[in-house]
């Protein structure tokens, strides 16, 4: 029985390692290098205890708690405490994304493309493929934990000791293994790779939002989220191990459920079957734009709801933010010099930058969907009819452009709707609208970059995500880590005027819009001229 289920698991594991011989090291080294660079930036960043305590007070406000988790070790906010408090959550999310994409690639995507059927036709066990995927992900997360943990310790920063560094790395590995298990479970529920990725990212998003709301208002609510568990490790201060054990145990249970479901279902089937389509397509669906919209309708609605909830979450803490500023003399001294703008409005500029970069994700996904359809040879059928390449690509670009405008607006509506209920003196909608709308040209620059890669250089489309990740890092953490200003200038979001603290610079926004137009034109030209694979 055992051989019947797990035969050739070892050989399949080696085969997966060979297929990912470049992808896996790139993921692990990228996450580790960003961690090391961040840790080195904290070393010597603050010259005195007073400066460290000042940033500790800043990190205790509700908005920052919602972003990075509850503060700890505030009485002695050394480099280790700063590193773990401010970076563990975001690094854990990056590790979760790595696990989601890798597990989906080797489970549902392979099943969709017929590779699992080929494997099953050979003397391989029924559970061999899923087991080999989980073994490879387990090994990858162990390597990531050791590389990150030992690397941090080897940097020789005083408060970053061996025990804390190993806990930091193992915490990341536990999160990675948990989300690998969750993705394996969704691969059994969904009928295709798109659904698996969508459900997994939706779970990750809900976990982040539940944790954010819980960290600000309810400890019990925060403990529902696996991301909330891992933040209770209090790395480099108390080094609490039970959250790591709980996360690992949950991963084992979810993996066992996924394996059981895998033995019960037919190849190609899912426990959440897709609805049967209509016999005749509507007039709207008969156009390339209608087809592009239909293919991404579920994702579009999911992201729209997610952006509204994201905005509402940030808006719900603005009332506490006002109270925090009013009761904190240090923050009043830090933010009061600009008397024409309230302290909360000054702080909103950072929130708007974060929201705008998150809102960039769905339009980029919709633009790059064109490349996915091409890879599956679905565009061949349309292009063989009276559909031009420009019309085909234009359909996806228009959808991405609409999402690039609608997503920030929904986040803004969510933010305003909850902020009005918790603030004594709500910020005017016009102020918030202007503060967020100035980021739309930067969003269109990234969409244009996605169009350029989808149209002219489809094999390099992954660089768009790297560039967006880089933008998030330098814009969100650039000031905190005192990174050189030119690093921020490499991102379009680094050029956006921080309204209402700064004056609206129309010329800068016009230049960003012009860059976006040039990138889109390059994408359309490339798509018209190159061979469609």
Coordinates of C-alpha atoms in Angstrom, one line a residue:
X1 CA 0.0 0.0 0.0
X2 CA 2.8 2.4 1.0
X3 CA 4.7 1.6 -2.2
X4 CA 1.5 2.0 -4.2
X5 CA 1.0 5.6 -2.9
X6 CA 4.6 6.9 -2.7
X7 CA 6.6 4.9 -5.3
X8 CA 9.4 7.0 -7.0
X9 CA 8.8 10.0 -4.6
X10 CA 12.6 10.4 -4.3
X11 CA 13.2 10.5 -8.0
X12 CA 10.3 12.9 -8.6
X13 CA 11.8 15.2 -5.9
X14 CA 15.1 15.2 -7.7
X15 CA 13.3 16.0 -10.9
X16 CA 11.6 19.0 -9.3
X17 CA 14.9 20.2 -7.9
X18 CA 16.4 20.0 -11.4
X19 CA 13.5 22.0 -12.9
X20 CA 13.9 24.6 -10.2
X21 CA 17.7 24.6 -10.1
X22 CA 17.7 28.3 -11.0
X23 CA 14.4 29.5 -9.6
X24 CA 14.9 28.2 -6.0
X25 CA 18.3 29.7 -5.5
X26 CA 17.2 33.0 -6.9
X27 CA 14.2 33.1 -4.4
X28 CA 16.3 32.0 -1.4
X29 CA 19.2 34.3 -2.1
X30 CA 17.0 37.3 -2.9
X31 CA 15.1 37.0 0.4
X32 CA 18.3 36.4 2.3
X33 CA 20.2 39.3 0.7
X34 CA 17.4 41.8 1.3
X35 CA 17.3 40.6 4.9
X36 CA 21.1 41.1 5.3
X37 CA 21.0 44.5 3.7
X38 CA 18.2 45.6 6.0
X39 CA 20.0 44.3 9.0
X40 CA 23.2 46.1 8.0
X41 CA 21.2 49.3 7.5
X42 CA 20.0 49.2 11.1
X43 CA 23.5 48.9 12.4
X44 CA 24.6 52.4 13.3
X45 CA 21.4 53.9 11.9
X46 CA 20.6 55.6 15.2
X47 CA 23.6 57.2 17.0
X48 CA 22.1 57.5 20.5
X49 CA 19.6 55.8 22.8
X50 CA 17.3 58.9 22.5
X51 CA 17.1 58.4 18.7
X52 CA 16.3 54.7 19.1
X53 CA 13.6 55.5 21.7
X54 CA 12.2 58.1 19.4
X55 CA 11.7 55.6 16.6
X56 CA 10.4 53.1 19.1
X57 CA 7.7 55.6 20.1
X58 CA 6.9 56.1 16.4
X59 CA 6.5 52.3 15.8
X60 CA 4.0 52.1 18.7
X61 CA 1.3 54.1 16.9
X62 CA -1.8 52.2 15.6
X63 CA -1.0 52.7 11.9
X64 CA 2.5 51.2 12.3
X65 CA 1.1 48.4 14.5
X66 CA -1.4 47.6 11.7
X67 CA 1.5 47.6 9.1
X68 CA 4.3 45.7 10.9
X69 CA 2.7 44.2 14.0
X70 CA 2.7 45.0 17.7
X71 CA 5.9 46.4 19.2
X72 CA 8.0 44.7 21.8
X73 CA 11.4 45.3 23.4
X74 CA 10.5 49.0 23.3
X75 CA 12.3 49.8 26.5
X76 CA 15.6 48.8 24.9
X77 CA 15.0 49.1 21.2
X78 CA 18.3 47.7 19.9
X79 CA 19.1 46.7 16.4
X80 CA 17.8 43.1 16.8
X81 CA 14.5 44.2 18.1
X82 CA 14.2 46.8 15.3
X83 CA 15.1 44.3 12.7
X84 CA 12.6 41.7 13.8
X85 CA 9.8 44.1 14.6
X86 CA 9.9 46.0 11.4
X87 CA 11.0 43.3 8.9
X88 CA 9.8 39.8 10.1
X89 CA 6.2 40.3 8.8
X90 CA 7.1 41.6 5.3
X91 CA 9.9 38.9 4.9
X92 CA 7.4 36.2 6.0
X93 CA 4.9 37.5 3.3
X94 CA 7.7 37.2 0.7
X95 CA 8.4 33.6 1.8
X96 CA 4.7 32.8 1.7
X97 CA 4.5 34.1 -1.9
X98 CA 7.5 32.0 -2.9
X99 CA 5.8 28.9 -1.5
X100 CA 2.5 29.6 -3.1
X101 CA 4.0 30.1 -6.6
X102 CA 6.3 27.1 -6.4
X103 CA 3.6 24.7 -5.1
X104 CA 1.1 25.8 -7.7
X105 CA 3.6 25.4 -10.4
X106 CA 4.3 21.8 -9.5
X107 CA 0.7 20.7 -8.7
X108 CA -2.2 22.3 -10.4
X109 CA -0.3 23.9 -13.3
X110 CA 1.5 20.6 -14.1
X111 CA -1.9 18.8 -13.8
X112 CA -3.5 21.3 -16.2
X113 CA -0.7 20.9 -18.8
X114 CA -0.8 17.1 -18.6
X115 CA 2.5 16.4 -16.9
X116 CA 0.9 14.7 -13.9
X117 CA -1.0 12.4 -16.2
X118 CA 2.3 11.5 -17.9
X119 CA 3.9 10.8 -14.5
X120 CA 0.9 8.7 -13.4
X121 CA 1.3 6.6 -16.6
X122 CA 4.7 5.5 -15.2
X123 CA 5.3 3.3 -12.1
X124 CA 4.8 6.3 -9.8
X125 CA 2.6 6.4 -6.7
X126 CA -0.7 8.2 -6.5
X127 CA 0.7 10.6 -3.9
X128 CA 4.3 10.7 -5.2
X129 CA 4.0 14.0 -7.0
X130 CA 2.3 16.0 -4.1
X131 CA 4.6 14.4 -1.6
X132 CA 7.7 15.2 -3.6
X133 CA 6.6 18.8 -4.0
X134 CA 6.1 19.2 -0.2
X135 CA 9.5 17.5 0.5
X136 CA 11.2 20.0 -1.9
X137 CA 9.4 22.9 -0.3
X138 CA 10.3 21.6 3.2
X139 CA 14.0 21.4 2.1
X140 CA 13.9 24.9 0.5
X141 CA 12.4 26.5 3.6
X142 CA 15.0 24.7 5.8
X143 CA 17.8 26.0 3.6
X144 CA 16.2 29.5 3.7
X145 CA 16.0 29.3 7.5
X146 CA 19.6 28.3 7.9
X147 CA 21.0 30.7 5.3
X148 CA 19.1 33.6 6.8
X149 CA 19.7 32.7 10.4
X150 CA 23.4 31.9 10.2
X151 CA 23.9 34.8 7.8
X152 CA 22.4 37.3 10.3
X153 CA 24.5 35.9 13.1
X154 CA 27.7 36.0 11.0
X155 CA 27.2 39.8 10.4
X156 CA 28.4 40.3 14.0
X157 CA 25.9 42.9 15.0
X158 CA 25.9 43.1 18.8
X159 CA 22.2 42.5 19.6
X160 CA 21.7 40.0 16.7
X161 CA 22.8 36.9 18.5
X162 CA 22.8 33.2 17.3
X163 CA 19.6 32.1 19.1
X164 CA 17.6 35.1 17.9
X165 CA 19.0 34.8 14.4
X166 CA 18.1 31.1 14.2
X167 CA 14.6 31.8 15.5
X168 CA 14.3 34.6 12.8
X169 CA 15.2 32.1 10.1
X170 CA 13.1 29.2 11.5
X171 CA 10.1 31.5 11.8
X172 CA 10.4 32.4 8.1
X173 CA 10.8 28.7 7.3
X174 CA 7.7 27.8 9.3
X175 CA 5.6 30.4 7.5
X176 CA 6.9 29.2 4.2
X177 CA 6.0 25.6 5.0
X178 CA 2.5 26.6 6.3
X179 CA 1.6 28.4 3.1
X180 CA 3.1 25.6 1.0
X181 CA 0.6 23.3 2.8
X182 CA -2.3 25.7 2.4
X183 CA -1.5 26.0 -1.4
X184 CA -1.4 22.2 -1.6
X185 CA -4.8 22.1 0.0
X186 CA -6.3 24.7 -2.4
X187 CA -4.7 22.7 -5.3
X188 CA -7.1 19.9 -4.4
X189 CA -10.1 22.2 -4.1
X190 CA -9.6 24.2 -7.3
X191 CA -9.8 22.9 -10.8
X192 CA -7.0 25.0 -12.2
X193 CA -3.8 26.8 -11.4
X194 CA -5.4 30.2 -11.6
X195 CA -7.9 29.3 -9.0
X196 CA -5.2 27.8 -6.8
X197 CA -3.1 30.9 -6.9
X198 CA -6.2 33.1 -6.4
X199 CA -7.5 31.2 -3.4
X200 CA -4.0 31.1 -1.8
X201 CA -3.3 34.8 -2.3
X202 CA -6.8 35.5 -1.0
X203 CA -6.0 33.5 2.1
X204 CA -2.7 35.4 2.5
X205 CA -4.5 38.7 2.2
X206 CA -7.2 37.8 4.7
X207 CA -4.5 36.6 7.1
X208 CA -2.8 39.9 6.8
X209 CA -6.0 42.0 7.3
X210 CA -7.2 39.9 10.2
X211 CA -3.8 40.2 11.9
X212 CA -3.7 44.0 11.2
X213 CA -7.2 44.6 12.7
X214 CA -6.5 42.2 15.6
X215 CA -3.1 43.7 16.4
X216 CA -4.8 47.1 16.8
X217 CA -8.0 46.1 18.5
X218 CA -8.2 42.5 19.6
X219 CA -5.5 40.0 20.6
X220 CA -7.9 37.1 20.2
X221 CA -8.6 38.2 16.6
X222 CA -4.9 38.5 15.8
X223 CA -4.4 34.9 17.0
X224 CA -6.7 33.6 14.3
X225 CA -4.1 34.6 11.6
X226 CA -0.9 32.5 11.1
X227 CA 0.9 35.8 10.5
X228 CA -0.3 36.9 13.9
X229 CA 1.2 33.7 15.4
X230 CA 4.6 34.3 14.0
X231 CA 4.8 37.9 15.2
X232 CA 4.4 36.6 18.8
X233 CA 7.9 35.0 18.6
X234 CA 9.4 38.4 19.8
X235 CA 12.6 37.5 18.1
X236 CA 15.9 38.9 19.6
X237 CA 14.0 39.9 22.8
X238 CA 12.1 37.0 24.4
X239 CA 12.6 34.4 21.7
X240 CA 9.2 32.6 22.2
X241 CA 9.2 29.3 20.5
X242 CA 5.5 28.1 20.8
X243 CA 4.3 30.2 17.7
X244 CA 6.9 28.4 15.6
X245 CA 5.8 25.0 16.9
X246 CA 2.1 25.9 16.3
X247 CA 2.8 27.0 12.8
X248 CA 4.7 23.9 12.0
X249 CA 2.1 21.7 13.5
X250 CA -0.7 23.4 11.5
X251 CA 1.4 22.9 8.4
X252 CA 1.6 19.2 9.1
X253 CA -2.1 18.9 9.6
X254 CA -3.0 20.9 6.5
X255 CA -0.5 18.8 4.5
X256 CA -2.1 15.6 5.7
X257 CA -5.6 16.9 4.7
X258 CA -4.3 17.8 1.3
X259 CA -2.7 14.3 0.8
X260 CA -6.0 12.7 1.9
X261 CA -8.0 14.8 -0.6
X262 CA -5.5 14.0 -3.3
X263 CA -6.2 10.3 -2.9
X264 CA -9.9 10.8 -3.2
X265 CA -10.3 12.9 -6.3
X266 CA -10.0 12.2 -10.0
X267 CA -7.1 13.6 -12.0
X268 CA -8.1 17.0 -13.4
X269 CA -11.0 17.4 -11.0
X270 CA -11.4 19.7 -8.0
X271 CA -13.7 19.8 -5.0
X272 CA -14.9 23.2 -6.0
X273 CA -15.9 22.5 -9.6
X274 CA -16.4 25.3 -12.1
X275 CA -19.9 26.1 -13.1
X276 CA -21.1 25.0 -16.5
X277 CA -21.0 27.8 -18.9
X278 CA -23.9 29.1 -21.0
X279 CA -24.6 27.4 -24.3
X280 CA -24.4 30.7 -26.2
X281 CA -22.1 33.6 -25.5
X282 CA -23.5 37.1 -24.9
X283 CA -22.7 39.9 -27.4
X284 CA -20.3 41.4 -24.9
X285 CA -18.3 38.1 -24.7
X286 CA -17.9 38.0 -28.5
X287 CA -15.3 40.8 -28.4
X288 CA -11.7 40.4 -27.3
X289 CA -12.3 42.9 -24.5
X290 CA -15.3 40.9 -23.3
X291 CA -13.3 37.7 -23.3
X292 CA -10.4 39.3 -21.4
X293 CA -12.9 40.7 -18.9
X294 CA -14.6 37.3 -18.5
X295 CA -11.3 35.5 -17.9
X296 CA -10.4 37.9 -15.1
X297 CA -13.8 38.8 -13.7
X298 CA -13.4 36.8 -10.5
X299 CA -9.9 38.1 -9.9
X300 CA -11.1 41.7 -10.6
X301 CA -14.0 41.4 -8.2
X302 CA -11.8 39.8 -5.5
X303 CA -9.2 42.5 -5.8
X304 CA -11.8 45.2 -5.7
X305 CA -13.3 43.9 -2.5
X306 CA -9.8 43.4 -1.1
X307 CA -8.8 47.0 -1.9
X308 CA -11.9 48.4 -0.3
X309 CA -11.2 46.3 2.9
X310 CA -7.6 47.4 2.8
X311 CA -8.6 51.1 2.8
X312 CA -11.3 50.5 5.4
X313 CA -8.7 48.8 7.6
X314 CA -6.3 51.7 7.5
X315 CA -9.2 54.2 7.9
X316 CA -10.3 52.4 11.1
X317 CA -7.1 53.2 12.9
X318 CA -7.0 56.9 12.0
X319 CA -9.0 57.8 15.0
X320 CA -6.5 56.1 17.3
X321 CA -3.7 57.8 15.3
X322 CA -5.0 61.2 16.2
X323 CA -5.2 60.3 19.9
X324 CA -1.7 58.9 19.7
X325 CA -0.3 62.1 18.2
X326 CA -2.1 64.3 20.7
X327 CA -0.8 62.3 23.7
X328 CA 2.7 61.9 22.4
X329 CA 4.9 65.0 22.9
X330 CA 7.7 63.5 20.8
X331 CA 5.5 62.9 17.8
X332 CA 4.1 66.4 18.1
X333 CA 7.6 67.8 18.0
X334 CA 8.5 65.6 15.0
X335 CA 5.4 66.5 12.9
X336 CA 4.4 69.9 14.2
X337 CA 6.7 72.2 12.2
X338 CA 4.4 72.3 9.2
X339 CA 1.5 74.2 10.9
X340 CA -0.7 74.3 7.7
X341 CA -1.1 70.5 7.6
X342 CA -2.3 68.3 10.5
X343 CA -0.1 65.6 11.9
X344 CA -2.4 62.9 10.7
X345 CA -2.4 64.4 7.2
X346 CA 1.4 64.4 7.2
X347 CA 1.3 60.7 8.2
X348 CA -1.2 59.9 5.4
X349 CA 1.4 60.5 2.7
X350 CA 3.2 57.2 3.7
X351 CA -0.1 55.4 3.8
X352 CA -1.1 56.6 0.4
X353 CA 2.3 55.5 -1.1
X354 CA 1.7 52.0 0.4
X355 CA -1.9 51.8 -0.8
X356 CA -1.0 52.9 -4.3
X357 CA 1.8 50.3 -4.6
X358 CA -0.6 47.5 -3.4
X359 CA -3.2 48.8 -5.9
X360 CA -0.6 48.4 -8.7
X361 CA -0.6 44.6 -8.3
X362 CA -4.1 43.8 -9.8
X363 CA -3.6 45.9 -13.0
X364 CA -0.1 44.4 -13.6
X365 CA -1.6 40.9 -13.2
X366 CA -4.3 41.7 -15.7
X367 CA -1.8 43.1 -18.2
X368 CA 0.5 40.0 -17.9
X369 CA -2.5 37.7 -18.3
X370 CA -2.0 38.3 -22.1
X371 CA 1.4 36.5 -21.8
X372 CA -0.3 33.6 -19.9
X373 CA -3.0 33.2 -22.6
X374 CA -0.2 33.3 -25.3
X375 CA 1.7 30.6 -23.5
X376 CA -1.3 28.3 -23.4
X377 CA -1.9 29.0 -27.2
X378 CA -5.3 30.5 -26.6
X379 CA -4.6 33.7 -28.5
X380 CA -3.7 31.7 -31.6
X381 CA -7.4 31.0 -32.2
X382 CA -8.4 34.6 -32.0
X383 CA -5.5 36.0 -34.0
X384 CA -6.3 33.5 -36.8
X385 CA -9.7 35.3 -37.2
X386 CA -10.4 39.0 -37.9
X387 CA -8.8 40.2 -34.7
X388 CA -5.7 42.4 -35.0
X389 CA -2.8 42.1 -32.6
X390 CA -3.4 45.7 -31.5
X391 CA -7.0 45.0 -30.7
X392 CA -6.0 41.9 -28.7
X393 CA -3.3 43.6 -26.7
X394 CA -5.5 46.8 -26.3
X395 CA -8.2 44.8 -24.7
X396 CA -5.9 43.6 -21.9
X397 CA -4.4 47.1 -21.5
X398 CA -7.7 48.8 -21.3
X399 CA -8.8 46.4 -18.6
X400 CA -5.5 46.9 -16.7
X401 CA -5.8 50.7 -17.0
X402 CA -9.4 50.7 -15.7
X403 CA -8.2 48.6 -12.7
X404 CA -5.3 51.1 -12.2
X405 CA -7.9 53.8 -11.6
X406 CA -10.7 51.9 -9.9
X407 CA -8.6 50.0 -7.3
X408 CA -7.1 53.2 -5.7
X409 CA -10.5 54.8 -5.8
X410 CA -12.1 51.8 -4.0
X411 CA -9.3 51.8 -1.4
X412 CA -10.0 55.6 -0.9
X413 CA -13.7 55.0 -0.5
X414 CA -13.0 52.3 2.1
X415 CA -10.6 54.5 4.0
X416 CA -13.0 57.5 4.0
X417 CA -16.0 55.4 5.1
X418 CA -14.3 54.1 8.2
X419 CA -12.2 57.2 9.0
X420 CA -15.3 59.4 9.1
X421 CA -16.7 57.2 11.9
X422 CA -13.6 57.2 14.1
X423 CA -12.1 60.7 13.7
X424 CA -13.4 63.7 15.6
X425 CA -12.5 66.0 12.7
X426 CA -12.5 63.8 9.5
X427 CA -10.1 64.8 6.8
X428 CA -11.9 66.2 3.8
X429 CA -12.5 63.7 0.9
X430 CA -11.0 66.2 -1.5
X431 CA -7.7 66.2 0.4
X432 CA -7.5 62.4 0.5
X433 CA -8.6 62.1 -3.1
X434 CA -5.8 64.5 -4.2
X435 CA -3.2 62.7 -1.9
X436 CA -4.0 59.3 -3.6
X437 CA -4.7 60.4 -7.1
X438 CA -1.2 61.8 -7.6
X439 CA 0.1 58.3 -7.5
X440 CA -2.0 57.2 -10.5
X441 CA 0.6 58.3 -13.1
X442 CA 3.2 56.2 -11.2
X443 CA 0.8 53.2 -11.3
X444 CA 0.5 53.7 -15.0
X445 CA 4.3 53.7 -15.4
X446 CA 4.4 50.2 -13.9
X447 CA 1.4 49.1 -16.0
X448 CA 3.3 50.4 -19.0
X449 CA 6.3 48.4 -18.1
X450 CA 4.1 45.3 -17.8
X451 CA 2.7 46.1 -21.3
X452 CA 6.3 46.5 -22.7
X453 CA 7.3 43.1 -21.4
X454 CA 4.1 41.3 -22.3
X455 CA 4.3 42.8 -25.8
X456 CA 8.0 42.8 -26.6
X457 CA 9.9 40.7 -24.1
X458 CA 7.5 38.1 -22.6
X459 CA 10.2 35.9 -21.2
X460 CA 11.4 38.7 -18.9
X461 CA 7.9 39.6 -17.5
X462 CA 9.0 38.6 -14.0
X463 CA 11.2 41.7 -13.8
X464 CA 8.0 43.8 -13.4
X465 CA 7.3 42.1 -10.1
X466 CA 10.9 42.6 -9.0
X467 CA 10.7 46.3 -9.9
X468 CA 7.5 46.7 -8.0
X469 CA 9.0 44.9 -5.0
X470 CA 12.1 47.2 -5.2
X471 CA 9.8 50.2 -5.3
X472 CA 8.0 49.1 -2.2
X473 CA 11.3 48.5 -0.4
X474 CA 12.9 51.9 -1.2
X475 CA 9.8 54.0 -0.9
X476 CA 8.4 52.4 2.3
X477 CA 11.7 51.8 4.1
X478 CA 13.9 54.3 2.4
X479 CA 13.4 57.1 4.9
X480 CA 13.5 54.7 7.8
X481 CA 16.7 53.1 6.7
X482 CA 18.2 56.4 5.5
X483 CA 18.9 54.9 2.1
X484 CA 20.5 57.2 -0.5
X485 CA 17.9 59.4 -2.2
X486 CA 18.9 58.3 -5.7
X487 CA 17.7 54.7 -4.9
X488 CA 14.2 56.1 -4.3
X489 CA 14.4 58.1 -7.6
X490 CA 14.8 54.9 -9.5
X491 CA 11.1 54.1 -8.8
X492 CA 8.3 56.2 -10.3
X493 CA 6.7 56.3 -6.8
X494 CA 9.8 58.1 -5.5
X495 CA 9.0 61.0 -7.8
X496 CA 5.4 61.5 -6.7
X497 CA 4.8 64.7 -4.7
X498 CA 3.7 64.0 -1.1
X499 CA 0.4 65.9 -1.2
X500 CA -0.8 67.6 1.0
X501 CA 2.6 68.0 2.7
X502 CA 4.2 69.1 -0.6
X503 CA 2.8 71.3 -3.4
X504 CA 1.3 69.5 -6.3
X505 CA 3.9 69.3 -9.0
X506 CA 2.0 69.0 -12.3
X507 CA 5.2 68.8 -14.4
X508 CA 6.5 65.7 -12.5
X509 CA 3.1 64.0 -13.0
X510 CA 3.2 64.9 -16.7
X511 CA 6.7 63.4 -17.1
X512 CA 5.5 60.2 -15.4
X513 CA 2.5 60.1 -17.7
X514 CA 4.8 60.6 -20.7
X515 CA 7.0 57.7 -19.6
X516 CA 4.0 55.5 -19.3
X517 CA 2.8 56.3 -22.8
X518 CA 6.3 55.5 -24.2
X519 CA 6.4 52.2 -22.4
X520 CA 2.9 51.2 -23.7
X521 CA 3.8 52.3 -27.2
X522 CA 6.9 50.1 -27.1
X523 CA 4.8 47.2 -25.9
X524 CA 2.3 47.5 -28.7
X525 CA 5.0 47.9 -31.3
X526 CA 6.8 44.8 -30.0
X527 CA 3.6 42.8 -29.9
X528 CA 2.9 43.7 -33.5
X529 CA 6.3 42.7 -34.8
X530 CA 7.4 39.6 -32.9
X531 CA 6.4 36.0 -33.4
X532 CA 3.6 34.8 -31.3
X533 CA 4.9 31.6 -29.6

